[in-house]
Tab-separated table of C-alpha atoms in Angstrom:
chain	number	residue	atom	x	y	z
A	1	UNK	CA	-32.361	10.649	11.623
A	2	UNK	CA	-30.672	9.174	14.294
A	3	UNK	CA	-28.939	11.654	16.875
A	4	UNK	CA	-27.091	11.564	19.762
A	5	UNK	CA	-26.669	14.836	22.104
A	6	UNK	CA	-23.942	15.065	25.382
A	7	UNK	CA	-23.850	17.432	27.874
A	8	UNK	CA	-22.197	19.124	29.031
A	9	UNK	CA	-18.975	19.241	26.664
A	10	UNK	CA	-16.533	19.925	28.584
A	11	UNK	CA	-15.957	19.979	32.809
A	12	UNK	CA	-13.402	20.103	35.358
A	13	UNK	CA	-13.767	18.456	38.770
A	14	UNK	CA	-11.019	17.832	41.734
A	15	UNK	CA	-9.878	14.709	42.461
A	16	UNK	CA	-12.276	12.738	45.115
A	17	UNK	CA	-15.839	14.685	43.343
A	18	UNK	CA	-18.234	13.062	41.783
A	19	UNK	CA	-19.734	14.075	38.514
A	20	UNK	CA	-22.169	13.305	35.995
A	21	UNK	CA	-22.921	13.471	32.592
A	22	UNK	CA	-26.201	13.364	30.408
A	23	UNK	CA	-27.337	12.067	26.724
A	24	UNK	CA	-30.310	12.500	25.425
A	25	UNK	CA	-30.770	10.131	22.101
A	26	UNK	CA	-33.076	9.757	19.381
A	27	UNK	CA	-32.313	6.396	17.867
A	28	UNK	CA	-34.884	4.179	16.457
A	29	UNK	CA	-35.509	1.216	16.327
A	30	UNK	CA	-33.674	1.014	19.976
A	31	UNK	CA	-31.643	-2.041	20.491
A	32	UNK	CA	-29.089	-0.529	23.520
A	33	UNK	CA	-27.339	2.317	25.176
A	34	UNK	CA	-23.380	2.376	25.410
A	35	UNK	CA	-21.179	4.730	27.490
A	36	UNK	CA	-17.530	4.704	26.119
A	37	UNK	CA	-14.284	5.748	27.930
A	38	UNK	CA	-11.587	7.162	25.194
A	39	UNK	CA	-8.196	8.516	26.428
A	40	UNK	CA	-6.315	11.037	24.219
A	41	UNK	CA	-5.044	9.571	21.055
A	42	UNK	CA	-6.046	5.997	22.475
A	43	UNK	CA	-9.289	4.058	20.995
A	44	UNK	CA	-12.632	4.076	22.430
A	45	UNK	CA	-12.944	1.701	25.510
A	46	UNK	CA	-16.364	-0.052	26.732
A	47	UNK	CA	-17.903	0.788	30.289
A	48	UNK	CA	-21.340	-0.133	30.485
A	49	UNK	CA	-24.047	-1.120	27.659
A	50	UNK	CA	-27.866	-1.224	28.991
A	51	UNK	CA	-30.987	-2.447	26.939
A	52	UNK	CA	-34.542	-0.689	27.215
A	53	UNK	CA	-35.667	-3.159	29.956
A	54	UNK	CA	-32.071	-2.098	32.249
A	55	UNK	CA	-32.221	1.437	34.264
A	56	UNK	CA	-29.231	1.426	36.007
A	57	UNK	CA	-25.769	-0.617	35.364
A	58	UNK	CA	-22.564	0.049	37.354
A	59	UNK	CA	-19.193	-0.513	36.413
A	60	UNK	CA	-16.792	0.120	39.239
A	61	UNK	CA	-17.303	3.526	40.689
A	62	UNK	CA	-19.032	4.080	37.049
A	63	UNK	CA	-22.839	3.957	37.274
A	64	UNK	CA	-24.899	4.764	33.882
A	65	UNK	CA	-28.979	5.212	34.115
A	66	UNK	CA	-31.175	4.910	31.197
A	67	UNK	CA	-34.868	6.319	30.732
A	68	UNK	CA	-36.111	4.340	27.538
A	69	UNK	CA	-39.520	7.188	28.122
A	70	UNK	CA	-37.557	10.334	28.036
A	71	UNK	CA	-34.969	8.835	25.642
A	72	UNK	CA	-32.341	10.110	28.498
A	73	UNK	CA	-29.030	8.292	29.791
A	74	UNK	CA	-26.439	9.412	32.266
A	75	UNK	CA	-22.909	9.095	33.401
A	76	UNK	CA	-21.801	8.948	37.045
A	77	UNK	CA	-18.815	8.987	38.273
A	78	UNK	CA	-17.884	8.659	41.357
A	79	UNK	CA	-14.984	9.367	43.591
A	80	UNK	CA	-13.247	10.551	40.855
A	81	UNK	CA	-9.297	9.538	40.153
A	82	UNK	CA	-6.664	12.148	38.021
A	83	UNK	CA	-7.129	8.944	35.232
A	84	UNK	CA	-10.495	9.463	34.921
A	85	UNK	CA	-9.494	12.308	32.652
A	86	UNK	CA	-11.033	11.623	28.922
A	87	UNK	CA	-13.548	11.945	27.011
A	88	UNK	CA	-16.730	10.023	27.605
A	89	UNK	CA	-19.170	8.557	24.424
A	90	UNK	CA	-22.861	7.866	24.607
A	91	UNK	CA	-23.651	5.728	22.113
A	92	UNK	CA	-27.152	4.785	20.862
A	93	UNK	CA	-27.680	1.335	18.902
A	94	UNK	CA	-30.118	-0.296	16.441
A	95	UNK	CA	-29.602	-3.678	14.861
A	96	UNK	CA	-27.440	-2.354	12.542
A	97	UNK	CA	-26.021	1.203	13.637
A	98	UNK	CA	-24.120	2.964	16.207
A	99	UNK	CA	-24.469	6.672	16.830
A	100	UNK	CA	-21.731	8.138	18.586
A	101	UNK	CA	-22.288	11.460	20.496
A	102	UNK	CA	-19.486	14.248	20.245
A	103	UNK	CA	-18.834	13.034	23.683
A	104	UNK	CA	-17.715	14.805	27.004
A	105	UNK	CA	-14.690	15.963	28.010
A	106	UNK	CA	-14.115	15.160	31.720
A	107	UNK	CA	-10.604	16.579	33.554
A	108	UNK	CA	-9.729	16.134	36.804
A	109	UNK	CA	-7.575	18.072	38.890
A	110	UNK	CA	-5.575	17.446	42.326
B	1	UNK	CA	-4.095	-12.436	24.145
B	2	UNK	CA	-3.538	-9.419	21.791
B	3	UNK	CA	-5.827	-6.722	21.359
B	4	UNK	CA	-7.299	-5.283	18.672
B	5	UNK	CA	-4.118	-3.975	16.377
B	6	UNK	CA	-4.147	-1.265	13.761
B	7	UNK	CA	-1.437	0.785	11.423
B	8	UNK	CA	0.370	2.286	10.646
B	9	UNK	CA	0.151	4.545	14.050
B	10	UNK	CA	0.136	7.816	12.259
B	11	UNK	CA	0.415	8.904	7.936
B	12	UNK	CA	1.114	12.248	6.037
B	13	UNK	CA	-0.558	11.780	2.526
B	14	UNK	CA	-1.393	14.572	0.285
B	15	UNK	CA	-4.466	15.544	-1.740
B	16	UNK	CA	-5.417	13.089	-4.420
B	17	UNK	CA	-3.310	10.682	-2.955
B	18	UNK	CA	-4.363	6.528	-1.957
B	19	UNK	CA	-4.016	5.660	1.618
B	20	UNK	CA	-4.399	1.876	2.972
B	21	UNK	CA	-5.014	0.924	6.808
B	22	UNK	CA	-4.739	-2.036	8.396
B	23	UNK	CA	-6.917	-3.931	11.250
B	24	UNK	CA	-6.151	-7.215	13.120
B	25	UNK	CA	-9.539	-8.183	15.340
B	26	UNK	CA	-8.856	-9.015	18.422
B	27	UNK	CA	-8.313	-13.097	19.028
B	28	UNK	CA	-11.895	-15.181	18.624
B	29	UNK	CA	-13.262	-12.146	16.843
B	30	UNK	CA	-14.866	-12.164	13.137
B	31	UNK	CA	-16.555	-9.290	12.680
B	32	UNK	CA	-14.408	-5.790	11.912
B	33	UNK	CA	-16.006	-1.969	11.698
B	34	UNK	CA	-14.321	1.014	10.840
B	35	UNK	CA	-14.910	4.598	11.991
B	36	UNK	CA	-13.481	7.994	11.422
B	37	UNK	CA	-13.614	10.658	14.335
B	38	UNK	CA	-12.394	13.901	13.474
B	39	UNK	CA	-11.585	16.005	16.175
B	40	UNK	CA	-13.370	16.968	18.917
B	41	UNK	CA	-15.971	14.600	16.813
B	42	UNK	CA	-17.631	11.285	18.218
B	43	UNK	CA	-16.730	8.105	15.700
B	44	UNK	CA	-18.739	7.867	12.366
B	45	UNK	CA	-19.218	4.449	11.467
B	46	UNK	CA	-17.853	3.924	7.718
B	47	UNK	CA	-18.675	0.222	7.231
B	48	UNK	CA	-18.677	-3.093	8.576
B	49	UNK	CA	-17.147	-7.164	7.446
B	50	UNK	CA	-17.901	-10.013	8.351
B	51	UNK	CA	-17.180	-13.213	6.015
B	52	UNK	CA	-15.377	-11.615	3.926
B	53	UNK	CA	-18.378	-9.234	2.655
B	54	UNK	CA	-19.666	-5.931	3.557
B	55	UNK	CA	-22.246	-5.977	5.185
B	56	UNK	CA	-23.333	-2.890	6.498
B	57	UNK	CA	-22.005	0.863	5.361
B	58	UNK	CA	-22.632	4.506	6.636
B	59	UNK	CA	-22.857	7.268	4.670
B	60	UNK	CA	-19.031	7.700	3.109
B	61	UNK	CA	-18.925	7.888	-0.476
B	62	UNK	CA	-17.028	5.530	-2.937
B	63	UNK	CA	-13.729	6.506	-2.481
B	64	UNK	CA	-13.628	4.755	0.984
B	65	UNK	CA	-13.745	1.092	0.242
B	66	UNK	CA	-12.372	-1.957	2.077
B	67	UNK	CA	-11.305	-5.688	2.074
B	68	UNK	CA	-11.913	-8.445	4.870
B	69	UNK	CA	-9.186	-11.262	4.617
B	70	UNK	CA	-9.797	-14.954	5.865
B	71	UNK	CA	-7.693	-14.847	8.983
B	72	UNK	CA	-10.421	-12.442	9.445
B	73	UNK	CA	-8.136	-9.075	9.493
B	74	UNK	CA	-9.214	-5.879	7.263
B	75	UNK	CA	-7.558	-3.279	4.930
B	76	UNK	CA	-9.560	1.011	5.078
B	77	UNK	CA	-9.124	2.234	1.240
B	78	UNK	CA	-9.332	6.140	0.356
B	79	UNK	CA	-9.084	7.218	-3.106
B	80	UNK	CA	-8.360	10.245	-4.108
B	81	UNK	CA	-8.025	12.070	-0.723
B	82	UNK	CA	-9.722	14.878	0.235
B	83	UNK	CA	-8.645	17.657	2.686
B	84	UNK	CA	-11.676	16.964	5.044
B	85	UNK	CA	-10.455	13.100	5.614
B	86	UNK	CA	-7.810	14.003	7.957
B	87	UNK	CA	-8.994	11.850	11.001
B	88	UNK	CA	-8.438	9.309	13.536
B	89	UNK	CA	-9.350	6.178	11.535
B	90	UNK	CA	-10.283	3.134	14.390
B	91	UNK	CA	-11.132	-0.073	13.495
B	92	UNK	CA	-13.248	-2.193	15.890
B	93	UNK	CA	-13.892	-5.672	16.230
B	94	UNK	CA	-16.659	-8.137	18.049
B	95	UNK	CA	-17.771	-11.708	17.928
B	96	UNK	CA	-20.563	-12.164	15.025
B	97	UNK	CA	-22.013	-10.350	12.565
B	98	UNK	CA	-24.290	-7.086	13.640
B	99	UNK	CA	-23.811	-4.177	16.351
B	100	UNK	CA	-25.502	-6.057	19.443
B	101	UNK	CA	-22.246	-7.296	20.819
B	102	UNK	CA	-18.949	-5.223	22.550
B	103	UNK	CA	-16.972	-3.615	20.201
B	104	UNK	CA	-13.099	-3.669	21.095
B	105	UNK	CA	-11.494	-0.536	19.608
B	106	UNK	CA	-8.306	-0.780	18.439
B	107	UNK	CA	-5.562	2.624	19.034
B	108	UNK	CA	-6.401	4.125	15.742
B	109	UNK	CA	-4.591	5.271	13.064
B	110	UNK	CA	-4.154	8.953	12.549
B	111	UNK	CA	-4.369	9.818	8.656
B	112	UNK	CA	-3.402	13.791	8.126
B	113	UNK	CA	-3.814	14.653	4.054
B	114	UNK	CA	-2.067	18.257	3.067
């Protein structure tokens, strides 16, 4: 069965620290690796998507890593802003199905 | 260039009751998917159109059914509602058939059944 675990759920971090987040997957075949950005009540926004040949793709002061071995991804942020407040998604892909993660809750505070 | 568009924005229904959502794919986009995310829940994927057909499905029973159009758009179907499908219902779109590409989520639709 295909599963996707976040940690931690929930953290608060002042404005200007940096943070990160980690998923650990079990999805198989293995096509890629998402990381989603969802604001309250708003849909599910795209920040990075890396294949089992990419370790490392930034987006901005985003920056996801991915260990295809240990079946491992992670979320940094960096410099964080008071709207990087949501809830972030890892998301592990086959040819044919997404598995969401519960996600992470991220606030920051000034 | 519009987004992906959804509604209505938010529903009451009650138990036993028919609900029908709507989905516009973003522009150049042929391929729609629909998830439910309760809360505090990531997305489960429900099922995904292209051409018209389903073509993929996740593990929702029956009563959730739905319909691609040929301006590409979609209609979400629950019969007979349940309690437990009180949700944010999002529909997503991409470019072709399959999960390889971006998905653009659209704002959702929140369904609460009493």
């Amino acid at each position: 069965k295909n599963q996707v675990e976040q940690s931690p759920q929930s953290l608060i971090i002042l404005e200007g620290k940096n943070c990160t987040l980690q998923c650990n997957y079990t999805v198989s075949p293995f096509s890629n690796l998402r990381w989603y950005k969802q604001d309250t009540g708003r849909g599910p926004v795209s920040l990075t998507i890396m294949t089992f040949s990419e370790n490392t793709k930034s987006n901005g002061r985003y920056t996801a890593t991915l260990d295809a071995d240990t079946k491992q991804s992670s979320l940094h942020i960096t410099a964080s802003q008071l709207s990087d407040s949501a809830s972030y998604i890892c998301v592990g892909s086959n040819d044919y199905k997404l598995s969401f993660g519960a996600g992470t809750t991220v606030t920051v505070r000034a | 260039d519009a987004g992906v568009t959804q509604s209505p924005t938010h529903l009451i229904k009650t138990r036993g009751q028919q609900v029908t959502l709507r989905c516009s794919p973003k522009s150049g986009h042929d391929t729609v998917s629909w998830y439910q995310q309760a809360l505090g829940q990531g997305p489960q994927f429900i099922f995904q159109y292209y051409e018209e057909e389903e073509r993929q499905r996740g593990n929702f029973p029956d009563r959730f059914s739905g319909h691609q159009f040929p301006n590409y758009s979609s209609e979400l179907n629950v019969n007979a509602l349940l309690l437990g499908d009180s949700a944010l219902y999002l529909c997503a779109s991409s470019n072709r058939w399959g999960l390889q590409e971006t998905q653009y989520f659209g704002p959702g639709t929140r369904l609460l059944v009493l």
